[in-house]
Short mmCIF file of C-alpha atoms in Angstrom, two decimals:
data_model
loop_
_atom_site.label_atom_id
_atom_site.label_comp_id
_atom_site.label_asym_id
_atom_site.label_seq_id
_atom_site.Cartn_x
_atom_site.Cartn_y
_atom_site.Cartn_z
CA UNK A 1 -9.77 -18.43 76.33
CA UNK A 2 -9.69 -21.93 73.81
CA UNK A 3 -12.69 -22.97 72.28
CA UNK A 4 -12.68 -26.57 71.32
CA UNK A 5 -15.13 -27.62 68.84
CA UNK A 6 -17.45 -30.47 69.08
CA UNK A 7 -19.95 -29.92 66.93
CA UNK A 8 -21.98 -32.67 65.86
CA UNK A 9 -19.81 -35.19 67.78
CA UNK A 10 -21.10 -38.23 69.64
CA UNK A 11 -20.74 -38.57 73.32
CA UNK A 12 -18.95 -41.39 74.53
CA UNK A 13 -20.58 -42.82 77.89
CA UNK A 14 -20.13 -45.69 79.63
CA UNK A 15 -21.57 -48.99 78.82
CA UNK A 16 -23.27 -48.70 81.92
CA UNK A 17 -24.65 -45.11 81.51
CA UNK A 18 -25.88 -46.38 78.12
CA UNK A 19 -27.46 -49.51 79.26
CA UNK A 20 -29.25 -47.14 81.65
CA UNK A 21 -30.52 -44.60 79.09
CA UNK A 22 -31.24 -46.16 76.01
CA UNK A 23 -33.56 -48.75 77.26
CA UNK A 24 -36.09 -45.98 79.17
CA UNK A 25 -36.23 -43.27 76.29
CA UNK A 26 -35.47 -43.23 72.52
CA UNK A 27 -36.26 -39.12 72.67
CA UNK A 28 -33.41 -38.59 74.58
CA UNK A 29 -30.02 -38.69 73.33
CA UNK A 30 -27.68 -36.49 74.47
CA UNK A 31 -24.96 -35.15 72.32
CA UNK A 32 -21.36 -33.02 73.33
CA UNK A 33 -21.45 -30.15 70.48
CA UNK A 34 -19.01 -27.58 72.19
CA UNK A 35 -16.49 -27.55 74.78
CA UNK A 36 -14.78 -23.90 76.08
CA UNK A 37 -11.52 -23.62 78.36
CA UNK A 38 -11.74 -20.70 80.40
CA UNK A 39 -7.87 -20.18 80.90
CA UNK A 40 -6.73 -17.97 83.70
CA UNK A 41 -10.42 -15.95 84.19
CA UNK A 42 -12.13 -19.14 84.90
CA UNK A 43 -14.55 -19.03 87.55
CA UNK A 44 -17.76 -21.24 88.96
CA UNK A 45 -19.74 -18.36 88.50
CA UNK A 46 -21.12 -18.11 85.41
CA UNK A 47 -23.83 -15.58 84.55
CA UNK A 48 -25.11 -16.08 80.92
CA UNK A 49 -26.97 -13.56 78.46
CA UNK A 50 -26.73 -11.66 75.30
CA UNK A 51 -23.99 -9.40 76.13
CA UNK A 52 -22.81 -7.99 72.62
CA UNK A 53 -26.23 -8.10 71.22
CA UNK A 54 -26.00 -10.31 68.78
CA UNK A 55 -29.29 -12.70 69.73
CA UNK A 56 -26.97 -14.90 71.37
CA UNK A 57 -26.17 -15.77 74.62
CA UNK A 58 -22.89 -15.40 76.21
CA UNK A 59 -21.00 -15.66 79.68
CA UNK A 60 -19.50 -13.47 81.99
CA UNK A 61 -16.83 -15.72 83.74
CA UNK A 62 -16.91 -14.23 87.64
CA UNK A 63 -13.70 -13.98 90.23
CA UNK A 64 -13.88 -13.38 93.26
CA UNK A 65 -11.73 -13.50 97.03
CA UNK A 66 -13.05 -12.97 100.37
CA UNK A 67 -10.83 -11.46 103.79
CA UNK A 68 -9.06 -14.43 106.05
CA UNK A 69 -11.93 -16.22 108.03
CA UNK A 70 -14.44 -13.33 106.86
CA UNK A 71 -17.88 -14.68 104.73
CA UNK A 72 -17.73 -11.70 102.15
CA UNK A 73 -17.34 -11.25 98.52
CA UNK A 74 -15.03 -8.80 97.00
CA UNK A 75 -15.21 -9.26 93.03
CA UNK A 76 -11.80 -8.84 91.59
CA UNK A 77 -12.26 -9.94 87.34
CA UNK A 78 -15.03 -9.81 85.24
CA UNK A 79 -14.34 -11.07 81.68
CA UNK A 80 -17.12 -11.42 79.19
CA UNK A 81 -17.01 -14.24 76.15
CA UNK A 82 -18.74 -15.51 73.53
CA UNK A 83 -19.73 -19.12 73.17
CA UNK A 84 -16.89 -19.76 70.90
CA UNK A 85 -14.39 -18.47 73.87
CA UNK A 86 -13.68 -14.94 72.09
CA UNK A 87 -13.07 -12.39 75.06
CA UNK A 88 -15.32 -9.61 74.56
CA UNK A 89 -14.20 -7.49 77.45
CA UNK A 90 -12.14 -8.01 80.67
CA UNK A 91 -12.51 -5.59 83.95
CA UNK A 92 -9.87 -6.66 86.58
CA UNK A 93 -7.10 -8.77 86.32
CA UNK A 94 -7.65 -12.44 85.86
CA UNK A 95 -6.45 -14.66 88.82
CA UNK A 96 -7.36 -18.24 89.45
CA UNK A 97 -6.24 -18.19 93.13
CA UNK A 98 -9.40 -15.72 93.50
CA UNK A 99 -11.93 -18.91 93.41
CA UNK A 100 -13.93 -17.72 96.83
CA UNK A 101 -17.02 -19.34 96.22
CA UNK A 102 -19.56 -20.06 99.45
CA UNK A 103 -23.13 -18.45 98.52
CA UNK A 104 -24.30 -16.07 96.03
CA UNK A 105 -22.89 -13.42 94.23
CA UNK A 106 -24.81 -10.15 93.74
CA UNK A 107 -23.73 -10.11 90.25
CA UNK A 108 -26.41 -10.18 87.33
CA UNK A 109 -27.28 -9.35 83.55
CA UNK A 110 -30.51 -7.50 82.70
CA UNK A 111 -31.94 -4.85 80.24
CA UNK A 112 -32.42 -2.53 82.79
CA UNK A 113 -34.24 0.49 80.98
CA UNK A 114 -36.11 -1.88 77.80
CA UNK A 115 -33.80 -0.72 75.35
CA UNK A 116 -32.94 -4.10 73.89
CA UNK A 117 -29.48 -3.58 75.36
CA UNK A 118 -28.39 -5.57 78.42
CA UNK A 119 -26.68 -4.10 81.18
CA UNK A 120 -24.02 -6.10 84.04
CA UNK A 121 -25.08 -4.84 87.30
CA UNK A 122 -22.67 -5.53 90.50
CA UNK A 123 -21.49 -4.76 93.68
CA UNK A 124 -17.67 -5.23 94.31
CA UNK A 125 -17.41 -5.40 97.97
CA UNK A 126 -19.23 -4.47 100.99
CA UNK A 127 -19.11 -0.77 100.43
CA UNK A 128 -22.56 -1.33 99.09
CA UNK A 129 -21.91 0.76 95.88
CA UNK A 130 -23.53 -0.75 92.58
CA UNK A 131 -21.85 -0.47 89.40
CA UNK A 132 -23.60 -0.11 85.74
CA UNK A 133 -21.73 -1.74 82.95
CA UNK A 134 -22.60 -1.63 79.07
CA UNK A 135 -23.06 -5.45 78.66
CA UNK A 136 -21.41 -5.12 75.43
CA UNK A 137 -18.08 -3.30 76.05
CA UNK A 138 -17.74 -2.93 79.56
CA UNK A 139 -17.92 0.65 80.22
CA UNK A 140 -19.25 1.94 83.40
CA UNK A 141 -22.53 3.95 82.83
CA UNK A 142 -23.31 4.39 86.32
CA UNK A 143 -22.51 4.11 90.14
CA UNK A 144 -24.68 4.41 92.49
CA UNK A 145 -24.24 4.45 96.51
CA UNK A 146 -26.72 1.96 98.35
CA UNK A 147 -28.19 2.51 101.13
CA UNK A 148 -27.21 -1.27 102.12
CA UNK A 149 -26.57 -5.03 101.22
CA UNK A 150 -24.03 -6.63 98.64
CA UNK A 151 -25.28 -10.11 99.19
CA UNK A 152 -27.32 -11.12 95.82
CA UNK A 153 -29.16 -8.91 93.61
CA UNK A 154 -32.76 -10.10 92.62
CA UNK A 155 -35.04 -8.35 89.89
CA UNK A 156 -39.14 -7.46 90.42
CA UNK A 157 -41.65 -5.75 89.07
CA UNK A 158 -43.22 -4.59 92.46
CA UNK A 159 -44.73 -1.17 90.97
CA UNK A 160 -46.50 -2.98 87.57
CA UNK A 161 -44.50 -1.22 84.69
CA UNK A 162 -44.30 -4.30 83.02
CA UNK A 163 -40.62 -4.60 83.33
CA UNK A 164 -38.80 -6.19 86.06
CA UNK A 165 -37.09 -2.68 86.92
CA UNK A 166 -37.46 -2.84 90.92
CA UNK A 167 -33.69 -4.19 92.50
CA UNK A 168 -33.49 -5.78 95.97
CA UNK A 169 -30.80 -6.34 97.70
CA UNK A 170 -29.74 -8.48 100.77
CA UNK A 171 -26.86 -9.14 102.92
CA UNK A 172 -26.08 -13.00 104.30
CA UNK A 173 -29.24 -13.80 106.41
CA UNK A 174 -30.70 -10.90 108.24
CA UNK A 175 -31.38 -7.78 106.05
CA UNK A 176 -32.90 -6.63 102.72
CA UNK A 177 -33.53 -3.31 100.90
CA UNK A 178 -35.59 -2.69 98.02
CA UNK A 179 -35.17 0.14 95.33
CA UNK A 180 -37.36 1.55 92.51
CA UNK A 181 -35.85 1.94 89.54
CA UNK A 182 -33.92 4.78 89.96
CA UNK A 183 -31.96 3.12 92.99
CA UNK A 184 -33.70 5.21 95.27
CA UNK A 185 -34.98 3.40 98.19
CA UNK A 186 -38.19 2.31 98.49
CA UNK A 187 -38.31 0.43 101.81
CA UNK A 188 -36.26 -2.37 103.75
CA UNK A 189 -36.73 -4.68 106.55
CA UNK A 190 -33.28 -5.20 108.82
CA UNK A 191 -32.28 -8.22 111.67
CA UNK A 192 -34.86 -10.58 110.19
CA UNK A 193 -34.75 -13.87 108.19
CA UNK A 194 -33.51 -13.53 104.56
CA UNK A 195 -32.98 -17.19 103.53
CA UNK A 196 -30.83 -17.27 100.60
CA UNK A 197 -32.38 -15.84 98.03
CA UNK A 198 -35.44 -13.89 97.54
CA UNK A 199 -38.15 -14.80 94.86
CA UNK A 200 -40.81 -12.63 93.05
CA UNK A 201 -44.46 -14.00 91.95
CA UNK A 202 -47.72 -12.08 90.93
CA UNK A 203 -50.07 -14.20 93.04
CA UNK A 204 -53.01 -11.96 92.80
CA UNK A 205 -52.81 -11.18 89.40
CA UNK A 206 -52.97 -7.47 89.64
CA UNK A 207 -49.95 -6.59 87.45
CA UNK A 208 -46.95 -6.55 90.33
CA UNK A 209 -45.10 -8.79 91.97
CA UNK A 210 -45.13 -9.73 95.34
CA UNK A 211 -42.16 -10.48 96.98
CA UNK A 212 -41.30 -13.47 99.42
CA UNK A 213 -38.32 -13.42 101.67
CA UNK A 214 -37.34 -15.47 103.87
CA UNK A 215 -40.78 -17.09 104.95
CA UNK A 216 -42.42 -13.78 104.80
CA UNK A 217 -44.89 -12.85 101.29
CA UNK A 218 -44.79 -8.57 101.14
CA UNK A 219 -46.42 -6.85 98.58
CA UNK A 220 -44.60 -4.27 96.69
CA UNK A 221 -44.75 -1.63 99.52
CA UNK A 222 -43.83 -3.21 102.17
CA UNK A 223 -46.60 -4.37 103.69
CA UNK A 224 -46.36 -8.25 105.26
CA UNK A 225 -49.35 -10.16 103.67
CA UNK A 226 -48.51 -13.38 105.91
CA UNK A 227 -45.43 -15.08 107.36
CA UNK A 228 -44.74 -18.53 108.58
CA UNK A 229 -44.87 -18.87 112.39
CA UNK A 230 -42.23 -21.03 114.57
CA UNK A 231 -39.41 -20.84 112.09
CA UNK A 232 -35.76 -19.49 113.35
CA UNK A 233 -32.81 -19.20 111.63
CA UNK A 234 -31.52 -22.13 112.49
CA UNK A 235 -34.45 -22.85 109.75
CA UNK A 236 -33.97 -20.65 107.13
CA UNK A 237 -35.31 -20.86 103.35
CA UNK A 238 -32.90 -22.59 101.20
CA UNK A 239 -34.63 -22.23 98.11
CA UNK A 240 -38.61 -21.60 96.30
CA UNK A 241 -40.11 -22.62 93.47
CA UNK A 242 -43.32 -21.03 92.56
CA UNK A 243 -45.81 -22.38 90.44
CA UNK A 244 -49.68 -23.08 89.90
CA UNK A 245 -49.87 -27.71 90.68
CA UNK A 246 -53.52 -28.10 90.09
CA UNK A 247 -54.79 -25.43 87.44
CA UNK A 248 -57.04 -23.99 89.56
CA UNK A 249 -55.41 -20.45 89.30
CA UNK A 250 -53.78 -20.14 92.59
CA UNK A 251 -50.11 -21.02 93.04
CA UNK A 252 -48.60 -23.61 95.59
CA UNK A 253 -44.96 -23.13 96.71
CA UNK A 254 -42.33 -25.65 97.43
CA UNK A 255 -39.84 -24.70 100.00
CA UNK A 256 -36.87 -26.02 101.36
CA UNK A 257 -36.32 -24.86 104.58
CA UNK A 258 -32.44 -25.94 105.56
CA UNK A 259 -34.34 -28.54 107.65
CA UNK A 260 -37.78 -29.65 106.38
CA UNK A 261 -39.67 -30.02 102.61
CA UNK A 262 -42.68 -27.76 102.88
CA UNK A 263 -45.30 -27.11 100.24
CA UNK A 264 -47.29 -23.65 101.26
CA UNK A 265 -50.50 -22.09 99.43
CA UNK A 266 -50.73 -19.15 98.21
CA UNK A 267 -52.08 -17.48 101.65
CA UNK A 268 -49.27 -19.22 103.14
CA UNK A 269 -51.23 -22.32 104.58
CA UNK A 270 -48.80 -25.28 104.90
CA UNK A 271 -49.93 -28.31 102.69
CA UNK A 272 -47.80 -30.33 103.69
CA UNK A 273 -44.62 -30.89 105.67
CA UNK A 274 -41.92 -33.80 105.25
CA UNK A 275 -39.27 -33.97 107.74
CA UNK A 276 -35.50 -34.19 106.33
CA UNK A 277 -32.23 -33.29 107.36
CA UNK A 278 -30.81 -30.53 105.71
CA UNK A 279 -33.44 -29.92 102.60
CA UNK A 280 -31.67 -27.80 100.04
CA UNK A 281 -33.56 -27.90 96.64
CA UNK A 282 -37.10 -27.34 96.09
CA UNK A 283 -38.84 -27.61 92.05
CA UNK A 284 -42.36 -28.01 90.64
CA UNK A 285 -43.18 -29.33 87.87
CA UNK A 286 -45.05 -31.83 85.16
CA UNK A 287 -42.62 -34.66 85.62
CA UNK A 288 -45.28 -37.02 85.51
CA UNK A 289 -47.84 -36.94 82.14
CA UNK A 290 -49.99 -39.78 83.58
CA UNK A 291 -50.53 -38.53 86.94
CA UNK A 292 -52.69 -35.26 87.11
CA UNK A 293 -51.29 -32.16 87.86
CA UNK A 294 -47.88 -31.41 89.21
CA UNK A 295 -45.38 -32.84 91.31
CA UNK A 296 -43.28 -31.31 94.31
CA UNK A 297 -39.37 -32.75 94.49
CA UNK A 298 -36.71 -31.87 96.80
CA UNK A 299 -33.27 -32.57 97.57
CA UNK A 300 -32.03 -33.16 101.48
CA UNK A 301 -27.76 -33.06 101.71
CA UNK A 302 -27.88 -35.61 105.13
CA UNK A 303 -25.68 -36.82 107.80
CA UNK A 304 -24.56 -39.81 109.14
CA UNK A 305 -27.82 -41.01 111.83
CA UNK A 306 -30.20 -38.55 110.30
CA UNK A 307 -33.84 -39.23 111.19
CA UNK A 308 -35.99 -38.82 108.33
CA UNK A 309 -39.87 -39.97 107.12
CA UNK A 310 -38.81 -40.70 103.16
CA UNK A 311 -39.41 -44.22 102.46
CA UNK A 312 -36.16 -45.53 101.29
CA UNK A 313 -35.49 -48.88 99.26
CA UNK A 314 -34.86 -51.76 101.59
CA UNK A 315 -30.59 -51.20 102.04
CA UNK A 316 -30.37 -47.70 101.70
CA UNK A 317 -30.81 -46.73 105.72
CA UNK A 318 -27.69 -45.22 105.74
CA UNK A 319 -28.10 -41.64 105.25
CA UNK A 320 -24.75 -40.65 104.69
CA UNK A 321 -25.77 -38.84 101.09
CA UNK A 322 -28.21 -36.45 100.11
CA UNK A 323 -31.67 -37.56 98.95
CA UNK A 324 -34.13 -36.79 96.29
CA UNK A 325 -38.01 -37.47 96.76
CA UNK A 326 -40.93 -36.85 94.75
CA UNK A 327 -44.61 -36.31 95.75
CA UNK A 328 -47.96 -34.82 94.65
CA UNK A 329 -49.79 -31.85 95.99
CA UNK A 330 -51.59 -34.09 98.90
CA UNK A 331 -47.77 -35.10 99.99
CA UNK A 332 -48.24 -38.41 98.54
CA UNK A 333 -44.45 -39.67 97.86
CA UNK A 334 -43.60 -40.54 94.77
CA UNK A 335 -40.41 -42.25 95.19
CA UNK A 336 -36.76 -41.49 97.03
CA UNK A 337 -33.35 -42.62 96.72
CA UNK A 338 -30.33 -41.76 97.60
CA UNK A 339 -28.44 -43.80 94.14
CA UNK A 340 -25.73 -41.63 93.38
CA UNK A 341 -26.95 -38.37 94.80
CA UNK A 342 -23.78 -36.89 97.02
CA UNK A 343 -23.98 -33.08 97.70
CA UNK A 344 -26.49 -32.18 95.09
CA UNK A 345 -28.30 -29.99 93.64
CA UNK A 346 -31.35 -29.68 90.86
CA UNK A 347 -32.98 -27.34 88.10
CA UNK A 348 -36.32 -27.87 86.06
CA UNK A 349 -35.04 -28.69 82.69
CA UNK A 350 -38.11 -27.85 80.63
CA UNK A 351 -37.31 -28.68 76.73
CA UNK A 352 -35.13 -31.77 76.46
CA UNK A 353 -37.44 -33.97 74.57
CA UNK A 354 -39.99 -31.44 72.42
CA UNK A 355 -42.48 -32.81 74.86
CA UNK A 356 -44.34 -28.95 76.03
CA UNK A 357 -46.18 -31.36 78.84
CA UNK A 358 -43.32 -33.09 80.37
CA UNK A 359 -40.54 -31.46 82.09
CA UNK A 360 -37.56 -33.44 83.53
CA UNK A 361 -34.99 -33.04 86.90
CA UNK A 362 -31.42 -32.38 86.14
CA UNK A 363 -29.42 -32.56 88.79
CA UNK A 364 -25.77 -31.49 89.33
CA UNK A 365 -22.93 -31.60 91.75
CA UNK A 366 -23.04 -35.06 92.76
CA UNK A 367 -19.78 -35.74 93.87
CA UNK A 368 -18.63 -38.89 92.12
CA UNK A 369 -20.92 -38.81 89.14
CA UNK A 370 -21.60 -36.76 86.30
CA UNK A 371 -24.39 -34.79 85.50
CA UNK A 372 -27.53 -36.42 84.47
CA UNK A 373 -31.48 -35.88 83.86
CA UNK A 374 -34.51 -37.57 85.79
CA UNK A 375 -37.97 -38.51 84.80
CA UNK A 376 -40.68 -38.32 87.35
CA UNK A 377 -40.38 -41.94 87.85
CA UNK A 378 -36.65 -41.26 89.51
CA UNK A 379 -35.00 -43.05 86.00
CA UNK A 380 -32.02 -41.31 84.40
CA UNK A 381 -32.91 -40.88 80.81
CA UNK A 382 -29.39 -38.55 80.06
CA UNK A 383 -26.17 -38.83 81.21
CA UNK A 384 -24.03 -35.62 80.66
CA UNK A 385 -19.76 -37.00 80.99
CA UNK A 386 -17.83 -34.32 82.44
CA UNK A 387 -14.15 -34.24 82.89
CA UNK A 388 -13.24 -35.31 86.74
CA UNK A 389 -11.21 -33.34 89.30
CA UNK A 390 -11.05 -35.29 91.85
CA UNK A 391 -9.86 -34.10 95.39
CA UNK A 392 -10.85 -37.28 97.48
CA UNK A 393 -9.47 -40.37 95.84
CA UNK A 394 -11.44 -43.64 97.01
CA UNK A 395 -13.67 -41.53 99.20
CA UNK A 396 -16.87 -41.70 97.62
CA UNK A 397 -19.36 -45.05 98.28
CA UNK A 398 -18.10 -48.31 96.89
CA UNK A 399 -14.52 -46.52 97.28
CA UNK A 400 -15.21 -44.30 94.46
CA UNK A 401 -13.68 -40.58 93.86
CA UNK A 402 -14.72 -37.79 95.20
CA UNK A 403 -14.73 -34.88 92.17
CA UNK A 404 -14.42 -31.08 92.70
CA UNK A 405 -17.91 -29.17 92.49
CA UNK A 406 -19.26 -28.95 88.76
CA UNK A 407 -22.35 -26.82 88.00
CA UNK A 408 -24.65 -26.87 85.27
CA UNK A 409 -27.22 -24.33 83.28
CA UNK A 410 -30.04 -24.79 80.50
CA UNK A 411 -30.64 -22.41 77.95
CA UNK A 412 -31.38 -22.51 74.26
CA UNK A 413 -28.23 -21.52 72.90
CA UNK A 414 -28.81 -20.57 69.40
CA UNK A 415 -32.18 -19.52 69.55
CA UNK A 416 -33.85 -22.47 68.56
CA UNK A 417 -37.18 -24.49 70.47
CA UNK A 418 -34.93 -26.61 72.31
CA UNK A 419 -32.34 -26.15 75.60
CA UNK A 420 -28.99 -27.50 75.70
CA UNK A 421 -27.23 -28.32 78.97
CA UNK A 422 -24.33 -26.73 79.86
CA UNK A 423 -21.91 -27.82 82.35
CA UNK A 424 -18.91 -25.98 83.95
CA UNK A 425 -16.12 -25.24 86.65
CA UNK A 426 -13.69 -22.99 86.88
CA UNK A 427 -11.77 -24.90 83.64
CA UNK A 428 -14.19 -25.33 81.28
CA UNK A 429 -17.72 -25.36 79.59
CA UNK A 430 -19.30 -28.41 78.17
CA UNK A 431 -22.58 -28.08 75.65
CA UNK A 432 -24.84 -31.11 75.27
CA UNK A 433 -27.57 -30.97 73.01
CA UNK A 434 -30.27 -33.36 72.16
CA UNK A 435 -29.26 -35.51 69.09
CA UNK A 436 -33.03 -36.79 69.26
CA UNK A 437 -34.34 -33.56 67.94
CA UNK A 438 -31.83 -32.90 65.29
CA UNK A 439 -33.40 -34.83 62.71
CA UNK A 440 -36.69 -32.71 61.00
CA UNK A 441 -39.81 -35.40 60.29
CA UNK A 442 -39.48 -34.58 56.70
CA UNK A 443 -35.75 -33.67 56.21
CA UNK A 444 -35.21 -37.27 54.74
CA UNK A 445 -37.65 -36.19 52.14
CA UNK A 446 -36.69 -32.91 50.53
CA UNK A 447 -37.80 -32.05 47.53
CA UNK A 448 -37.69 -29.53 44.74
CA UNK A 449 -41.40 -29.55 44.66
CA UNK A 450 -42.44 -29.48 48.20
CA UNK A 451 -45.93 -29.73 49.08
CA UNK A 452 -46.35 -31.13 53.24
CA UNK A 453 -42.92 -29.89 54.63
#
């Protein structure tokens, strides 16, 4: 593990990337203060978190392999590190032929029992059992024998403790179990509709979570509240993002469905509906300041002759890319485009600027471009370089390169009011920060007799 320091050094983009940027935002400059090589534990999957307790975060690097022609994950190497790229702990041996990466990995970091101490929770194979690691050292605390699933591994606060302590627990697509916080089991639901990945929200405001799955909302015994009617899986939920668009108390959710953008109600209502091709990505968020409220945006990975209602620049018919599109709560869109977007994906980046009312779309993966961050007018206002591995040469539009999958995070990374972007494969770790917020307001004006600091 190398850590290459950065710190404080300027980015060098393109002059096109900086003809792009520098014109649309002065707030937003973004700068490469780290770089880590991951050596022979490198994975894709990176879970981050203060491991060694120190009040700052660090990475656990995860390898994996899967049986010939089987969809399963058997975890071989976990190796913990700091930010500078010191090893903290290693369980496994580290092998960069185990890359297997096609879906989630029910691998996380929590502070299971509110001790101030995190734990790494996992499931190594398909036997279903769950290991308990001391995130600091590695040392197994516990093992416990599931009753089923070794899919992804999703935190809730169903019962109201006040501490995400509930674990559920799915397999690919059809099955999920839920467990109190002793790991006994609380209640499941088998041969159903999982989607991807489950997510928790207290829409009531009672204390507990409820917990939607698939397109079904269940409160935290069980019981179905509603369900979406007519959907298969052939259709099933990509990804949710939960969040209140109007202030009126109640929150809307934004779905992507593996077909079409949906944005439900809290009582499961459909608000709208926008028809796509294969609609992956789903945020909410303020990405507009002079519009009221919030804005839906989703990402659709297409195919060649895909039929979809997104109303696309004059030229840019040919859906052979993904596209992104942005709309308010009454479906109104925004804006699309398909402008470098390849196999994408997006996160909410939430403190870029120092703005608290403006949040930004950073998107990731896209093929034969870097990194970058979107306003909510569809302008890139950050460019974030990444070193290329490119595995199509010429194959991308225009006859450009098609690069290996890059991911990316945002966290604050030394504890400080603004996130840095961090993006990875299984090489290496870049850190961007923004240069734009370095500077104090009254830095250029110490004094020995301060009065308005």
């Amino acid at each position: 593990m190398r850590f290459v320091e950065g710190v404080l050094a300027f980015v060098l983009i393109s002059s096109a990337a900086r003809a792009q940027t520098e014109p649309v935002r002065r707030d937003s400059i973004p700068r490469l203060v780290q770089k880590i090589e991951f050596g022979e534990a490198g994975s894709k999957v990176v879970r981050m978190g203060d491991l060694d307790g120190d009040g700052r975060i660090d990475l656990l690097l995860v390898q994996a392999k899967a049986p010939e022609g089987e969809n399963k994950t058997i975890i071989t190497c976990l190796t913990a590190i700091t930010l500078e790229g010191k090893v903290l702990w290693q369980l496994g041996k580290p092998d960069l032929r185990n890359n297997y990466f096609a879906g989630d990995f029910p691998v996380q970091i929590h502070d299971l029992d509110r001790d101030g101490k995190t734990e790494v929770i996992y499931i190594p194979d398909e036997k279903n059992e769950l290991h308990i690691l001391a995130g600091k050292n590695g040392e197994l605390i516990r093992k416990v024998q599931l009753a089923g699933g070794h899919d992804s591994l999703l935190f809730a606060d169903l019962s109201g403790s006040g501490h995400p302590r509930d674990l559920v627990v799915k397999d690919r697509y059809r099955s999920f179990w839920v467990y109190d916080k002793n790991f006994n089991l609380k209640w499941s639901r088998l041969d159903g509709n999982t989607g991807h990945y489950p997510i928790e929200h207290d829409f009531n405001g009672d204390g507990k979570d409820e917990l939607l799955v698939g397109y079904t909302l269940y409160d935290g015994q069980g019981k179905e509240l509603w369900s979406l009617p007519g959907f298969s899986l052939d259709h099933h939920n990509d990804a949710t993002f939960i969040e209140d668009m109007d202030g009126d108390g109640r929150a809307e959710l934004a779905v992507a469905t593996s077909k079409d953008a949906l944005l439900l109600d809290a009582d499961g209502k459909i608000l709208f509906r926008k028809v796509m091709d294969h609609c992956q990505h789903a945020l909410i968020g303020k990405f507009r300041p002079d519009l009221p409220g919030k804005q839906a945006f989703y990402i659709s990975r297409n195919i060649v002759g895909a039929k979809v209602d997104l109303q696309l620049r004059p030229g840019q018919g040919d859906l052979r890319y993904s596209t992104a599109a942005m709309f308010t709560k009454s479906g109104e869109q925004l804006w699309s485009t398909t402008e470098n977007i390849w196999y994408t994906g997006c996160l909410r980046m939430d403190h870029w600027t120092g703005n608290p009312e403006e949040q930004f779309v950073l998107l990731y993966s896209r093929g034969f471009f870097p990194p970058c961050l979107m306003d909510g007018k569809g302008r890139t206002i950050a460019v974030f370089p990444f070193p290329p591995a490119i595995v199509q040469p010429g194959k991308g539009p225009d006859g450009k390169d098609v690069y290996e999958d890059y991911y990316v995070h945002h966290i604050a990374c030394w504890g400080d009011e603004r996130e840095e972007v961090l993006v990875y494969n299984q090489k290496e770790l870049w850190i961007y920060t923004n240069a734009a917020l370095l500077e104090k307001p009254r830095l250029y004006n110490s004094t020995y007799y301060p009065g308005r600091q």
